[in-house]
């Protein structure tokens, strides 16, 4: 999740004017989960690009970049059982909203470095009778 937030904050930093921009990160508990909002007062995202924002190689307003940042954000958030949306975008800025469950299933729960997934239960093995 750290990478997802980093990507959203990096995009917000690139969207705001160098000294006049504002970025806010809001975190609040909601029923069964947590909501994280990353808000900026940057240039906004045109309607023509909004529907494609989470597709690979889509970028807006940058000279550099791969267009993978929001695709990565979406993948990470979905892997944690959540969802990410563009809540608002206009000439007054953009708001990205992440909704995440408070508890994740054991399959999607993040793991500590070096921690491995539990091994699946052993499969039953049968012996074949050999003909003599």
PDB file of N, CA and C in Angstrom, residues 37-128:
ATOM      1  N   UNK A  37      -8.258   9.516   1.103  1.00  0.00           N
ATOM      2  CA  UNK A  37      -8.453  10.443  -0.011  1.00  0.00           C
ATOM      3  C   UNK A  37      -7.180  11.253  -0.196  1.00  0.00           C
ATOM      4  N   UNK A  38      -6.717  11.334  -1.435  1.00  0.00           N
ATOM      5  CA  UNK A  38      -5.572  12.172  -1.786  1.00  0.00           C
ATOM      6  C   UNK A  38      -6.121  13.290  -2.664  1.00  0.00           C
ATOM      7  N   UNK A  39      -6.045  14.518  -2.148  1.00  0.00           N
ATOM      8  CA  UNK A  39      -6.653  15.679  -2.799  1.00  0.00           C
ATOM      9  C   UNK A  39      -5.570  16.677  -3.188  1.00  0.00           C
ATOM     10  N   UNK A  40      -5.703  17.273  -4.364  1.00  0.00           N
ATOM     11  CA  UNK A  40      -4.782  18.346  -4.753  1.00  0.00           C
ATOM     12  C   UNK A  40      -5.570  19.465  -5.418  1.00  0.00           C
ATOM     13  N   UNK A  41      -4.962  20.642  -5.479  1.00  0.00           N
ATOM     14  CA  UNK A  41      -5.603  21.773  -6.156  1.00  0.00           C
ATOM     15  C   UNK A  41      -4.886  22.078  -7.471  1.00  0.00           C
ATOM     16  N   UNK A  42      -4.419  21.030  -8.108  1.00  0.00           N
ATOM     17  CA  UNK A  42      -3.706  21.166  -9.379  1.00  0.00           C
ATOM     18  C   UNK A  42      -4.625  21.434 -10.549  1.00  0.00           C
ATOM     19  N   UNK A  43      -4.113  21.191 -11.721  1.00  0.00           N
ATOM     20  CA  UNK A  43      -4.792  21.571 -12.964  1.00  0.00           C
ATOM     21  C   UNK A  43      -5.980  20.687 -13.322  1.00  0.00           C
ATOM     22  N   UNK A  44      -6.200  19.600 -12.630  1.00  0.00           N
ATOM     23  CA  UNK A  44      -7.318  18.721 -12.946  1.00  0.00           C
ATOM     24  C   UNK A  44      -7.007  17.810 -14.123  1.00  0.00           C
ATOM     25  N   UNK A  45      -7.936  16.926 -14.411  1.00  0.00           N
ATOM     26  CA  UNK A  45      -7.768  15.943 -15.485  1.00  0.00           C
ATOM     27  C   UNK A  45      -8.944  16.100 -16.436  1.00  0.00           C
ATOM     28  N   UNK A  46      -8.690  16.277 -17.731  1.00  0.00           N
ATOM     29  CA  UNK A  46      -9.787  16.457 -18.687  1.00  0.00           C
ATOM     30  C   UNK A  46     -10.708  15.236 -18.757  1.00  0.00           C
ATOM     31  N   UNK A  47     -11.957  15.507 -19.042  1.00  0.00           N
ATOM     32  CA  UNK A  47     -12.970  14.455 -19.173  1.00  0.00           C
ATOM     33  C   UNK A  47     -12.533  13.367 -20.150  1.00  0.00           C
ATOM     34  N   UNK A  48     -11.858  13.751 -21.224  1.00  0.00           N
ATOM     35  CA  UNK A  48     -11.456  12.789 -22.258  1.00  0.00           C
ATOM     36  C   UNK A  48     -10.456  11.754 -21.748  1.00  0.00           C
ATOM     37  N   UNK A  49      -9.772  12.045 -20.653  1.00  0.00           N
ATOM     38  CA  UNK A  49      -8.757  11.135 -20.113  1.00  0.00           C
ATOM     39  C   UNK A  49      -9.284  10.349 -18.918  1.00  0.00           C
ATOM     40  N   UNK A  50     -10.262  10.865 -18.216  1.00  0.00           N
ATOM     41  CA  UNK A  50     -10.726  10.277 -16.947  1.00  0.00           C
ATOM     42  C   UNK A  50     -11.103   8.815 -17.037  1.00  0.00           C
ATOM     43  N   UNK A  51     -11.808   8.435 -18.060  1.00  0.00           N
ATOM     44  CA  UNK A  51     -12.255   7.051 -18.182  1.00  0.00           C
ATOM     45  C   UNK A  51     -11.140   6.063 -18.455  1.00  0.00           C
ATOM     46  N   UNK A  52      -9.976   6.561 -18.806  1.00  0.00           N
ATOM     47  CA  UNK A  52      -8.848   5.695 -19.158  1.00  0.00           C
ATOM     48  C   UNK A  52      -7.728   5.739 -18.123  1.00  0.00           C
ATOM     49  N   UNK A  53      -7.911   6.481 -17.048  1.00  0.00           N
ATOM     50  CA  UNK A  53      -6.824   6.741 -16.103  1.00  0.00           C
ATOM     51  C   UNK A  53      -6.133   5.497 -15.561  1.00  0.00           C
ATOM     52  N   UNK A  54      -6.878   4.425 -15.353  1.00  0.00           N
ATOM     53  CA  UNK A  54      -6.303   3.235 -14.737  1.00  0.00           C
ATOM     54  C   UNK A  54      -5.814   2.219 -15.768  1.00  0.00           C
ATOM     55  N   UNK A  55      -5.898   2.575 -17.045  1.00  0.00           N
ATOM     56  CA  UNK A  55      -5.384   1.697 -18.096  1.00  0.00           C
ATOM     57  C   UNK A  55      -3.874   1.875 -18.215  1.00  0.00           C
ATOM     58  N   UNK A  56      -3.158   0.798 -18.568  1.00  0.00           N
ATOM     59  CA  UNK A  56      -1.700   0.912 -18.727  1.00  0.00           C
ATOM     60  C   UNK A  56      -1.331   1.913 -19.823  1.00  0.00           C
ATOM     61  N   UNK A  57      -0.256   2.631 -19.587  1.00  0.00           N
ATOM     62  CA  UNK A  57       0.375   3.555 -20.534  1.00  0.00           C
ATOM     63  C   UNK A  57      -0.448   4.811 -20.818  1.00  0.00           C
ATOM     64  N   UNK A  58      -1.418   5.117 -19.951  1.00  0.00           N
ATOM     65  CA  UNK A  58      -2.174   6.357 -20.081  1.00  0.00           C
ATOM     66  C   UNK A  58      -1.547   7.379 -19.144  1.00  0.00           C
ATOM     67  N   UNK A  59      -1.222   8.531 -19.687  1.00  0.00           N
ATOM     68  CA  UNK A  59      -0.590   9.586 -18.905  1.00  0.00           C
ATOM     69  C   UNK A  59      -1.184  10.917 -19.339  1.00  0.00           C
ATOM     70  N   UNK A  60      -1.184  11.877 -18.410  1.00  0.00           N
ATOM     71  CA  UNK A  60      -1.692  13.197 -18.755  1.00  0.00           C
ATOM     72  C   UNK A  60      -0.821  14.256 -18.102  1.00  0.00           C
ATOM     73  N   UNK A  61      -0.405  15.231 -18.894  1.00  0.00           N
ATOM     74  CA  UNK A  61       0.292  16.388 -18.376  1.00  0.00           C
ATOM     75  C   UNK A  61       1.726  16.170 -17.943  1.00  0.00           C
ATOM     76  N   UNK A  62       2.356  15.108 -18.395  1.00  0.00           N
ATOM     77  CA  UNK A  62       3.739  14.830 -18.006  1.00  0.00           C
ATOM     78  C   UNK A  62       4.596  14.653 -19.241  1.00  0.00           C
ATOM     79  N   UNK A  63       5.816  15.099 -19.135  1.00  0.00           N
ATOM     80  CA  UNK A  63       6.778  14.829 -20.205  1.00  0.00           C
ATOM     81  C   UNK A  63       7.462  13.492 -19.965  1.00  0.00           C
ATOM     82  N   UNK A  64       7.670  13.179 -18.706  1.00  0.00           N
ATOM     83  CA  UNK A  64       8.296  11.908 -18.341  1.00  0.00           C
ATOM     84  C   UNK A  64       7.249  11.016 -17.704  1.00  0.00           C
ATOM     85  N   UNK A  65       7.550   9.762 -17.615  1.00  0.00           N
ATOM     86  CA  UNK A  65       6.628   8.827 -16.978  1.00  0.00           C
ATOM     87  C   UNK A  65       6.247   7.724 -17.931  1.00  0.00           C
ATOM     88  N   UNK A  66       5.795   6.636 -17.347  1.00  0.00           N
ATOM     89  CA  UNK A  66       5.455   5.458 -18.144  1.00  0.00           C
ATOM     90  C   UNK A  66       3.956   5.295 -18.356  1.00  0.00           C
ATOM     91  N   UNK A  67       3.151   6.011 -17.573  1.00  0.00           N
ATOM     92  CA  UNK A  67       1.710   5.812 -17.662  1.00  0.00           C
ATOM     93  C   UNK A  67       1.259   4.562 -16.932  1.00  0.00           C
ATOM     94  N   UNK A  68       2.093   4.075 -16.008  1.00  0.00           N
ATOM     95  CA  UNK A  68       1.749   2.866 -15.259  1.00  0.00           C
ATOM     96  C   UNK A  68       1.407   3.148 -13.799  1.00  0.00           C
ATOM     97  N   UNK A  69       1.631   4.364 -13.335  1.00  0.00           N
ATOM     98  CA  UNK A  69       1.444   4.683 -11.920  1.00  0.00           C
ATOM     99  C   UNK A  69       0.067   4.355 -11.386  1.00  0.00           C
ATOM    100  N   UNK A  70      -0.983   4.803 -12.062  1.00  0.00           N
ATOM    101  CA  UNK A  70      -2.339   4.546 -11.576  1.00  0.00           C
ATOM    102  C   UNK A  70      -2.768   3.103 -11.807  1.00  0.00           C
ATOM    103  N   UNK A  71      -2.210   2.468 -12.824  1.00  0.00           N
ATOM    104  CA  UNK A  71      -2.474   1.043 -13.038  1.00  0.00           C
ATOM    105  C   UNK A  71      -1.929   0.249 -11.857  1.00  0.00           C
ATOM    106  N   UNK A  72      -0.735   0.615 -11.408  1.00  0.00           N
ATOM    107  CA  UNK A  72      -0.117  -0.038 -10.249  1.00  0.00           C
ATOM    108  C   UNK A  72      -0.939   0.237  -8.991  1.00  0.00           C
ATOM    109  N   UNK A  73      -1.388   1.475  -8.818  1.00  0.00           N
ATOM    110  CA  UNK A  73      -2.228   1.825  -7.669  1.00  0.00           C
ATOM    111  C   UNK A  73      -3.460   0.930  -7.633  1.00  0.00           C
ATOM    112  N   UNK A  74      -4.149   0.830  -8.758  1.00  0.00           N
ATOM    113  CA  UNK A  74      -5.368   0.029  -8.822  1.00  0.00           C
ATOM    114  C   UNK A  74      -5.089  -1.436  -8.497  1.00  0.00           C
ATOM    115  N   UNK A  75      -4.029  -1.986  -9.042  1.00  0.00           N
ATOM    116  CA  UNK A  75      -3.679  -3.395  -8.805  1.00  0.00           C
ATOM    117  C   UNK A  75      -3.393  -3.641  -7.323  1.00  0.00           C
ATOM    118  N   UNK A  76      -2.604  -2.777  -6.712  1.00  0.00           N
ATOM    119  CA  UNK A  76      -2.261  -2.939  -5.294  1.00  0.00           C
ATOM    120  C   UNK A  76      -3.513  -2.864  -4.425  1.00  0.00           C
ATOM    121  N   UNK A  77      -4.333  -1.864  -4.675  1.00  0.00           N
ATOM    122  CA  UNK A  77      -5.543  -1.674  -3.870  1.00  0.00           C
ATOM    123  C   UNK A  77      -6.488  -2.865  -4.043  1.00  0.00           C
ATOM    124  N   UNK A  78      -6.674  -3.333  -5.265  1.00  0.00           N
ATOM    125  CA  UNK A  78      -7.539  -4.491  -5.501  1.00  0.00           C
ATOM    126  C   UNK A  78      -6.965  -5.752  -4.871  1.00  0.00           C
ATOM    127  N   UNK A  79      -5.640  -5.898  -4.890  1.00  0.00           N
ATOM    128  CA  UNK A  79      -5.007  -7.052  -4.245  1.00  0.00           C
ATOM    129  C   UNK A  79      -5.244  -7.061  -2.734  1.00  0.00           C
ATOM    130  N   UNK A  80      -5.520  -5.899  -2.168  1.00  0.00           N
ATOM    131  CA  UNK A  80      -5.822  -5.798  -0.741  1.00  0.00           C
ATOM    132  C   UNK A  80      -7.332  -5.799  -0.487  1.00  0.00           C
ATOM    133  N   UNK A  81      -8.107  -6.139  -1.508  1.00  0.00           N
ATOM    134  CA  UNK A  81      -9.553  -6.240  -1.345  1.00  0.00           C
ATOM    135  C   UNK A  81     -10.280  -4.914  -1.405  1.00  0.00           C
ATOM    136  N   UNK A  82      -9.631  -3.885  -1.951  1.00  0.00           N
ATOM    137  CA  UNK A  82     -10.228  -2.558  -1.978  1.00  0.00           C
ATOM    138  C   UNK A  82     -10.539  -2.057  -3.369  1.00  0.00           C
ATOM    139  N   UNK A  83     -10.811  -0.756  -3.434  1.00  0.00           N
ATOM    140  CA  UNK A  83     -11.166  -0.118  -4.695  1.00  0.00           C
ATOM    141  C   UNK A  83     -10.603   1.300  -4.703  1.00  0.00           C
ATOM    142  N   UNK A  84     -10.256   1.786  -5.884  1.00  0.00           N
ATOM    143  CA  UNK A  84      -9.776   3.159  -6.035  1.00  0.00           C
ATOM    144  C   UNK A  84     -10.580   3.828  -7.138  1.00  0.00           C
ATOM    145  N   UNK A  85     -10.978   5.069  -6.891  1.00  0.00           N
ATOM    146  CA  UNK A  85     -11.752   5.823  -7.877  1.00  0.00           C
ATOM    147  C   UNK A  85     -11.262   7.264  -7.923  1.00  0.00           C
ATOM    148  N   UNK A  86     -11.596   7.923  -9.030  1.00  0.00           N
ATOM    149  CA  UNK A  86     -11.391   9.362  -9.119  1.00  0.00           C
ATOM    150  C   UNK A  86     -12.706   9.964  -8.667  1.00  0.00           C
ATOM    151  N   UNK A  87     -12.687  10.563  -7.499  1.00  0.00           N
ATOM    152  CA  UNK A  87     -13.924  11.088  -6.926  1.00  0.00           C
ATOM    153  C   UNK A  87     -14.306  12.413  -7.565  1.00  0.00           C
ATOM    154  N   UNK A  88     -13.308  13.223  -7.856  1.00  0.00           N
ATOM    155  CA  UNK A  88     -13.583  14.545  -8.411  1.00  0.00           C
ATOM    156  C   UNK A  88     -12.347  14.992  -9.174  1.00  0.00           C
ATOM    157  N   UNK A  89     -12.556  15.644 -10.286  1.00  0.00           N
ATOM    158  CA  UNK A  89     -11.454  16.303 -10.969  1.00  0.00           C
ATOM    159  C   UNK A  89     -12.014  17.483 -11.742  1.00  0.00           C
ATOM    160  N   UNK A  90     -11.383  18.612 -11.571  1.00  0.00           N
ATOM    161  CA  UNK A  90     -11.810  19.838 -12.244  1.00  0.00           C
ATOM    162  C   UNK A  90     -10.610  20.763 -12.314  1.00  0.00           C
ATOM    163  N   UNK A  91     -10.828  21.967 -12.785  1.00  0.00           N
ATOM    164  CA  UNK A  91      -9.727  22.934 -12.816  1.00  0.00           C
ATOM    165  C   UNK A  91      -9.288  23.293 -11.402  1.00  0.00           C
ATOM    166  N   UNK A  92     -10.106  22.940 -10.406  1.00  0.00           N
ATOM    167  CA  UNK A  92      -9.762  23.208  -9.005  1.00  0.00           C
ATOM    168  C   UNK A  92      -9.021  22.042  -8.366  1.00  0.00           C
ATOM    169  N   UNK A  93      -8.725  21.001  -9.121  1.00  0.00           N
ATOM    170  CA  UNK A  93      -7.953  19.893  -8.567  1.00  0.00           C
ATOM    171  C   UNK A  93      -8.606  18.542  -8.744  1.00  0.00           C
ATOM    172  N   UNK A  94      -7.979  17.553  -8.124  1.00  0.00           N
ATOM    173  CA  UNK A  94      -8.399  16.166  -8.279  1.00  0.00           C
ATOM    174  C   UNK A  94      -8.418  15.486  -6.919  1.00  0.00           C
ATOM    175  N   UNK A  95      -9.353  14.541  -6.753  1.00  0.00           N
ATOM    176  CA  UNK A  95      -9.437  13.743  -5.532  1.00  0.00           C
ATOM    177  C   UNK A  95      -9.486  12.273  -5.929  1.00  0.00           C
ATOM    178  N   UNK A  96      -8.522  11.506  -5.438  1.00  0.00           N
ATOM    179  CA  UNK A  96      -8.542  10.057  -5.594  1.00  0.00           C
ATOM    180  C   UNK A  96      -8.991   9.464  -4.268  1.00  0.00           C
ATOM    181  N   UNK A  97      -9.866   8.464  -4.342  1.00  0.00           N
ATOM    182  CA  UNK A  97     -10.444   7.854  -3.144  1.00  0.00           C
ATOM    183  C   UNK A  97     -10.132   6.368  -3.137  1.00  0.00           C
ATOM    184  N   UNK A  98      -9.516   5.918  -2.056  1.00  0.00           N
ATOM    185  CA  UNK A  98      -9.225   4.502  -1.860  1.00  0.00           C
ATOM    186  C   UNK A  98     -10.125   3.985  -0.753  1.00  0.00           C
ATOM    187  N   UNK A  99     -10.775   2.862  -0.990  1.00  0.00           N
ATOM    188  CA  UNK A  99     -11.569   2.185   0.030  1.00  0.00           C
ATOM    189  C   UNK A  99     -10.919   0.832   0.276  1.00  0.00           C
ATOM    190  N   UNK A 100     -10.591   0.567   1.526  1.00  0.00           N
ATOM    191  CA  UNK A 100      -9.906  -0.673   1.880  1.00  0.00           C
ATOM    192  C   UNK A 100     -10.608  -1.328   3.058  1.00  0.00           C
ATOM    193  N   UNK A 101     -10.704  -2.664   3.045  1.00  0.00           N
ATOM    194  CA  UNK A 101     -11.284  -3.345   4.204  1.00  0.00           C
ATOM    195  C   UNK A 101     -10.317  -3.276   5.387  1.00  0.00           C
ATOM    196  N   UNK A 102     -10.873  -3.284   6.604  1.00  0.00           N
ATOM    197  CA  UNK A 102     -10.015  -3.272   7.790  1.00  0.00           C
ATOM    198  C   UNK A 102      -9.282  -4.591   7.963  1.00  0.00           C
ATOM    199  N   UNK A 103      -9.907  -5.670   7.556  1.00  0.00           N
ATOM    200  CA  UNK A 103      -9.240  -6.968   7.617  1.00  0.00           C
ATOM    201  C   UNK A 103      -9.242  -7.563   6.233  1.00  0.00           C
ATOM    202  N   UNK A 104      -8.137  -8.171   5.899  1.00  0.00           N
ATOM    203  CA  UNK A 104      -8.006  -8.804   4.585  1.00  0.00           C
ATOM    204  C   UNK A 104      -8.068 -10.308   4.764  1.00  0.00           C
ATOM    205  N   UNK A 105      -8.464 -10.990   3.721  1.00  0.00           N
ATOM    206  CA  UNK A 105      -8.445 -12.446   3.776  1.00  0.00           C
ATOM    207  C   UNK A 105      -7.000 -12.913   3.836  1.00  0.00           C
ATOM    208  N   UNK A 106      -6.787 -14.139   4.264  1.00  0.00           N
ATOM    209  CA  UNK A 106      -5.411 -14.643   4.376  1.00  0.00           C
ATOM    210  C   UNK A 106      -4.731 -14.703   3.020  1.00  0.00           C
ATOM    211  N   UNK A 107      -5.505 -14.830   1.947  1.00  0.00           N
ATOM    212  CA  UNK A 107      -4.910 -14.879   0.607  1.00  0.00           C
ATOM    213  C   UNK A 107      -4.394 -13.520   0.172  1.00  0.00           C
ATOM    214  N   UNK A 108      -5.128 -12.447   0.538  1.00  0.00           N
ATOM    215  CA  UNK A 108      -4.738 -11.128   0.054  1.00  0.00           C
ATOM    216  C   UNK A 108      -4.009 -10.297   1.100  1.00  0.00           C
ATOM    217  N   UNK A 109      -3.876 -10.812   2.313  1.00  0.00           N
ATOM    218  CA  UNK A 109      -3.216 -10.041   3.365  1.00  0.00           C
ATOM    219  C   UNK A 109      -1.755  -9.803   3.024  1.00  0.00           C
ATOM    220  N   UNK A 110      -1.294  -8.569   3.250  1.00  0.00           N
ATOM    221  CA  UNK A 110       0.117  -8.298   2.982  1.00  0.00           C
ATOM    222  C   UNK A 110       1.000  -9.091   3.930  1.00  0.00           C
ATOM    223  N   UNK A 111       2.166  -9.419   3.486  1.00  0.00           N
ATOM    224  CA  UNK A 111       3.091 -10.214   4.280  1.00  0.00           C
ATOM    225  C   UNK A 111       4.333  -9.403   4.601  1.00  0.00           C
ATOM    226  N   UNK A 112       4.950  -9.754   5.708  1.00  0.00           N
ATOM    227  CA  UNK A 112       6.207  -9.111   6.077  1.00  0.00           C
ATOM    228  C   UNK A 112       7.301  -9.596   5.140  1.00  0.00           C
ATOM    229  N   UNK A 113       8.347  -8.784   4.957  1.00  0.00           N
ATOM    230  CA  UNK A 113       9.462  -9.237   4.113  1.00  0.00           C
ATOM    231  C   UNK A 113       9.988 -10.579   4.607  1.00  0.00           C
ATOM    232  N   UNK A 114      10.173 -11.497   3.694  1.00  0.00           N
ATOM    233  CA  UNK A 114      10.692 -12.818   4.027  1.00  0.00           C
ATOM    234  C   UNK A 114       9.626 -13.810   4.453  1.00  0.00           C
ATOM    235  N   UNK A 115       8.414 -13.330   4.728  1.00  0.00           N
ATOM    236  CA  UNK A 115       7.337 -14.221   5.135  1.00  0.00           C
ATOM    237  C   UNK A 115       6.747 -14.879   3.890  1.00  0.00           C
ATOM    238  N   UNK A 116       6.483 -16.150   3.982  1.00  0.00           N
ATOM    239  CA  UNK A 116       5.946 -16.866   2.830  1.00  0.00           C
ATOM    240  C   UNK A 116       4.491 -17.222   3.072  1.00  0.00           C
ATOM    241  N   UNK A 117       3.817 -17.535   1.991  1.00  0.00           N
ATOM    242  CA  UNK A 117       2.436 -17.979   2.056  1.00  0.00           C
ATOM    243  C   UNK A 117       2.389 -19.336   2.748  1.00  0.00           C
ATOM    244  N   UNK A 118       1.346 -19.618   3.519  1.00  0.00           N
ATOM    245  CA  UNK A 118       1.238 -20.944   4.112  1.00  0.00           C
ATOM    246  C   UNK A 118       1.152 -21.999   3.015  1.00  0.00           C
ATOM    247  N   UNK A 119       1.754 -23.133   3.285  1.00  0.00           N
ATOM    248  CA  UNK A 119       1.741 -24.216   2.296  1.00  0.00           C
ATOM    249  C   UNK A 119       0.332 -24.773   2.177  1.00  0.00           C
ATOM    250  N   UNK A 120      -0.056 -25.157   0.965  1.00  0.00           N
ATOM    251  CA  UNK A 120      -1.377 -25.765   0.803  1.00  0.00           C
ATOM    252  C   UNK A 120      -1.395 -27.130   1.478  1.00  0.00           C
ATOM    253  N   UNK A 121      -2.582 -27.631   1.818  1.00  0.00           N
ATOM    254  CA  UNK A 121      -2.634 -28.952   2.447  1.00  0.00           C
ATOM    255  C   UNK A 121      -2.083 -29.999   1.493  1.00  0.00           C
ATOM    256  N   UNK A 122      -1.446 -31.046   2.048  1.00  0.00           N
ATOM    257  CA  UNK A 122      -0.871 -32.069   1.168  1.00  0.00           C
ATOM    258  C   UNK A 122      -1.970 -32.784   0.397  1.00  0.00           C
ATOM    259  N   UNK A 123      -1.637 -33.146  -0.821  1.00  0.00           N
ATOM    260  CA  UNK A 123      -2.594 -33.872  -1.657  1.00  0.00           C
ATOM    261  C   UNK A 123      -2.517 -35.354  -1.312  1.00  0.00           C
ATOM    262  N   UNK A 124      -3.645 -36.001  -1.358  1.00  0.00           N
ATOM    263  CA  UNK A 124      -3.662 -37.442  -1.100  1.00  0.00           C
ATOM    264  C   UNK A 124      -2.965 -38.152  -2.246  1.00  0.00           C
ATOM    265  N   UNK A 125      -2.135 -39.085  -1.897  1.00  0.00           N
ATOM    266  CA  UNK A 125      -1.433 -39.854  -2.929  1.00  0.00           C
ATOM    267  C   UNK A 125      -1.926 -41.287  -2.883  1.00  0.00           C
ATOM    268  N   UNK A 126      -2.069 -41.852  -4.024  1.00  0.00           N
ATOM    269  CA  UNK A 126      -2.477 -43.255  -4.086  1.00  0.00           C
ATOM    270  C   UNK A 126      -1.364 -44.059  -4.708  1.00  0.00           C
ATOM    271  N   UNK A 127      -1.224 -45.265  -4.233  1.00  0.00           N
ATOM    272  CA  UNK A 127      -0.230 -46.165  -4.822  1.00  0.00           C
ATOM    273  C   UNK A 127      -0.926 -47.004  -5.870  1.00  0.00           C
ATOM    274  N   UNK A 128      -0.237 -47.196  -6.938  1.00  0.00           N
ATOM    275  CA  UNK A 128      -0.778 -48.071  -7.973  1.00  0.00           C
ATOM    276  C   UNK A 128      -0.225 -49.471  -7.747  1.00  0.00           C
TER     277      UNK A 128
END
